[in-house]
């Protein structure tokens, strides 16, 4: 059971469709600074099916890294698929 306030994060992309890591870091930091209890990378904002497996892992890795650095709780939603 989750308690508190969480945010499903959007995943930012660059014009070449690659993951925009600096903007993702800024988004996570902004949520933590605003006092959310947990962030949800690759959540329900709709872009997770467009991510490669490696990108998905990287998004979660960045969110966890930043949340841990500030002693915030975090949760990540896994995407389950039969395709690679």
PDB file of C-alpha atoms in Angstrom:
ATOM      1  CA  UNK A   1       0.000   0.000   0.000  1.00  0.00           C
ATOM      2  CA  UNK A   2       1.326   3.412  -0.942  1.00  0.00           C
ATOM      3  CA  UNK A   3       0.836   6.337   1.363  1.00  0.00           C
ATOM      4  CA  UNK A   4       1.470   9.971   0.661  1.00  0.00           C
ATOM      5  CA  UNK A   5       1.701  11.815  -2.613  1.00  0.00           C
ATOM      6  CA  UNK A   6       3.417  10.399  -5.683  1.00  0.00           C
ATOM      7  CA  UNK A   7       4.024  11.700  -9.151  1.00  0.00           C
ATOM      8  CA  UNK A   8       4.008   9.725 -12.397  1.00  0.00           C
ATOM      9  CA  UNK A   9       6.912  11.300 -14.243  1.00  0.00           C
ATOM     10  CA  UNK A  10       6.942  12.082 -17.922  1.00  0.00           C
ATOM     11  CA  UNK A  11      10.000  10.826 -19.762  1.00  0.00           C
ATOM     12  CA  UNK A  12      11.655  13.669 -21.660  1.00  0.00           C
ATOM     13  CA  UNK A  13      13.147  13.056 -25.094  1.00  0.00           C
ATOM     14  CA  UNK A  14      15.461  15.065 -27.311  1.00  0.00           C
ATOM     15  CA  UNK A  15      14.599  15.944 -30.909  1.00  0.00           C
ATOM     16  CA  UNK A  16      16.490  12.838 -32.061  1.00  0.00           C
ATOM     17  CA  UNK A  17      14.181  10.679 -29.852  1.00  0.00           C
ATOM     18  CA  UNK A  18      16.948   9.840 -27.377  1.00  0.00           C
ATOM     19  CA  UNK A  19      16.414  10.084 -23.635  1.00  0.00           C
ATOM     20  CA  UNK A  20      16.994  13.619 -22.322  1.00  0.00           C
ATOM     21  CA  UNK A  21      18.816  12.751 -19.095  1.00  0.00           C
ATOM     22  CA  UNK A  22      19.504  16.325 -17.890  1.00  0.00           C
ATOM     23  CA  UNK A  23      15.817  17.223 -18.183  1.00  0.00           C
ATOM     24  CA  UNK A  24      14.775  13.968 -16.492  1.00  0.00           C
ATOM     25  CA  UNK A  25      17.118  14.765 -13.601  1.00  0.00           C
ATOM     26  CA  UNK A  26      15.607  18.245 -13.323  1.00  0.00           C
ATOM     27  CA  UNK A  27      12.067  16.801 -13.286  1.00  0.00           C
ATOM     28  CA  UNK A  28      12.898  14.306 -10.527  1.00  0.00           C
ATOM     29  CA  UNK A  29      14.688  16.942  -8.455  1.00  0.00           C
ATOM     30  CA  UNK A  30      11.722  19.302  -8.819  1.00  0.00           C
ATOM     31  CA  UNK A  31       9.297  16.685  -7.529  1.00  0.00           C
ATOM     32  CA  UNK A  32      11.525  15.850  -4.554  1.00  0.00           C
ATOM     33  CA  UNK A  33      11.993  19.532  -3.721  1.00  0.00           C
ATOM     34  CA  UNK A  34       8.202  19.964  -3.872  1.00  0.00           C
ATOM     35  CA  UNK A  35       7.837  17.293  -1.194  1.00  0.00           C
ATOM     36  CA  UNK A  36       6.374  14.302  -3.001  1.00  0.00           C
ATOM     37  CA  UNK A  37       6.670  11.049  -1.071  1.00  0.00           C
ATOM     38  CA  UNK A  38       7.563   8.963  -4.103  1.00  0.00           C
ATOM     39  CA  UNK A  39       8.099   9.283  -7.831  1.00  0.00           C
ATOM     40  CA  UNK A  40       6.920   6.834 -10.464  1.00  0.00           C
ATOM     41  CA  UNK A  41       9.346   6.660 -13.395  1.00  0.00           C
ATOM     42  CA  UNK A  42       7.899   5.073 -16.532  1.00  0.00           C
ATOM     43  CA  UNK A  43       4.497   5.422 -14.936  1.00  0.00           C
ATOM     44  CA  UNK A  44       1.180   6.172 -16.538  1.00  0.00           C
ATOM     45  CA  UNK A  45       2.065   9.065 -18.815  1.00  0.00           C
ATOM     46  CA  UNK A  46       2.009   6.813 -21.870  1.00  0.00           C
ATOM     47  CA  UNK A  47       5.566   6.830 -23.191  1.00  0.00           C
ATOM     48  CA  UNK A  48       6.844   3.621 -21.589  1.00  0.00           C
ATOM     49  CA  UNK A  49       5.929   1.420 -24.605  1.00  0.00           C
ATOM     50  CA  UNK A  50       8.187   3.619 -26.746  1.00  0.00           C
ATOM     51  CA  UNK A  51      11.239   3.078 -24.543  1.00  0.00           C
ATOM     52  CA  UNK A  52      13.814   0.408 -25.238  1.00  0.00           C
ATOM     53  CA  UNK A  53      14.598  -1.935 -22.365  1.00  0.00           C
ATOM     54  CA  UNK A  54      17.883  -0.082 -21.808  1.00  0.00           C
ATOM     55  CA  UNK A  55      16.153   3.316 -21.761  1.00  0.00           C
ATOM     56  CA  UNK A  56      13.543   2.042 -19.327  1.00  0.00           C
ATOM     57  CA  UNK A  57      16.267   0.819 -16.970  1.00  0.00           C
ATOM     58  CA  UNK A  58      18.158   4.100 -17.288  1.00  0.00           C
ATOM     59  CA  UNK A  59      15.072   6.181 -16.423  1.00  0.00           C
ATOM     60  CA  UNK A  60      14.468   4.091 -13.294  1.00  0.00           C
ATOM     61  CA  UNK A  61      18.175   4.176 -12.396  1.00  0.00           C
ATOM     62  CA  UNK A  62      18.266   7.991 -12.548  1.00  0.00           C
ATOM     63  CA  UNK A  63      15.091   8.347 -10.473  1.00  0.00           C
ATOM     64  CA  UNK A  64      16.359   5.944  -7.816  1.00  0.00           C
ATOM     65  CA  UNK A  65      19.770   7.636  -7.699  1.00  0.00           C
ATOM     66  CA  UNK A  66      18.251  11.064  -7.108  1.00  0.00           C
ATOM     67  CA  UNK A  67      15.595   9.894  -4.662  1.00  0.00           C
ATOM     68  CA  UNK A  68      18.135   8.001  -2.554  1.00  0.00           C
ATOM     69  CA  UNK A  69      20.445  11.000  -2.473  1.00  0.00           C
ATOM     70  CA  UNK A  70      17.689  12.947  -0.723  1.00  0.00           C
ATOM     71  CA  UNK A  71      16.448  10.134   1.524  1.00  0.00           C
ATOM     72  CA  UNK A  72      13.046  10.143  -0.167  1.00  0.00           C
ATOM     73  CA  UNK A  73      10.966   7.041  -0.699  1.00  0.00           C
ATOM     74  CA  UNK A  74      10.467   5.926  -4.286  1.00  0.00           C
ATOM     75  CA  UNK A  75       8.601   3.375  -6.310  1.00  0.00           C
ATOM     76  CA  UNK A  76       9.003   2.289  -9.894  1.00  0.00           C
ATOM     77  CA  UNK A  77       6.447   0.618 -12.115  1.00  0.00           C
ATOM     78  CA  UNK A  78       7.746  -2.269 -14.146  1.00  0.00           C
ATOM     79  CA  UNK A  79       6.564  -2.774 -17.697  1.00  0.00           C
ATOM     80  CA  UNK A  80       5.829  -6.379 -18.503  1.00  0.00           C
ATOM     81  CA  UNK A  81       5.860  -7.441 -22.112  1.00  0.00           C
ATOM     82  CA  UNK A  82       6.328 -10.594 -24.138  1.00  0.00           C
ATOM     83  CA  UNK A  83       8.339  -8.660 -26.705  1.00  0.00           C
ATOM     84  CA  UNK A  84      11.895  -7.366 -26.389  1.00  0.00           C
TER      85      UNK A  84
END
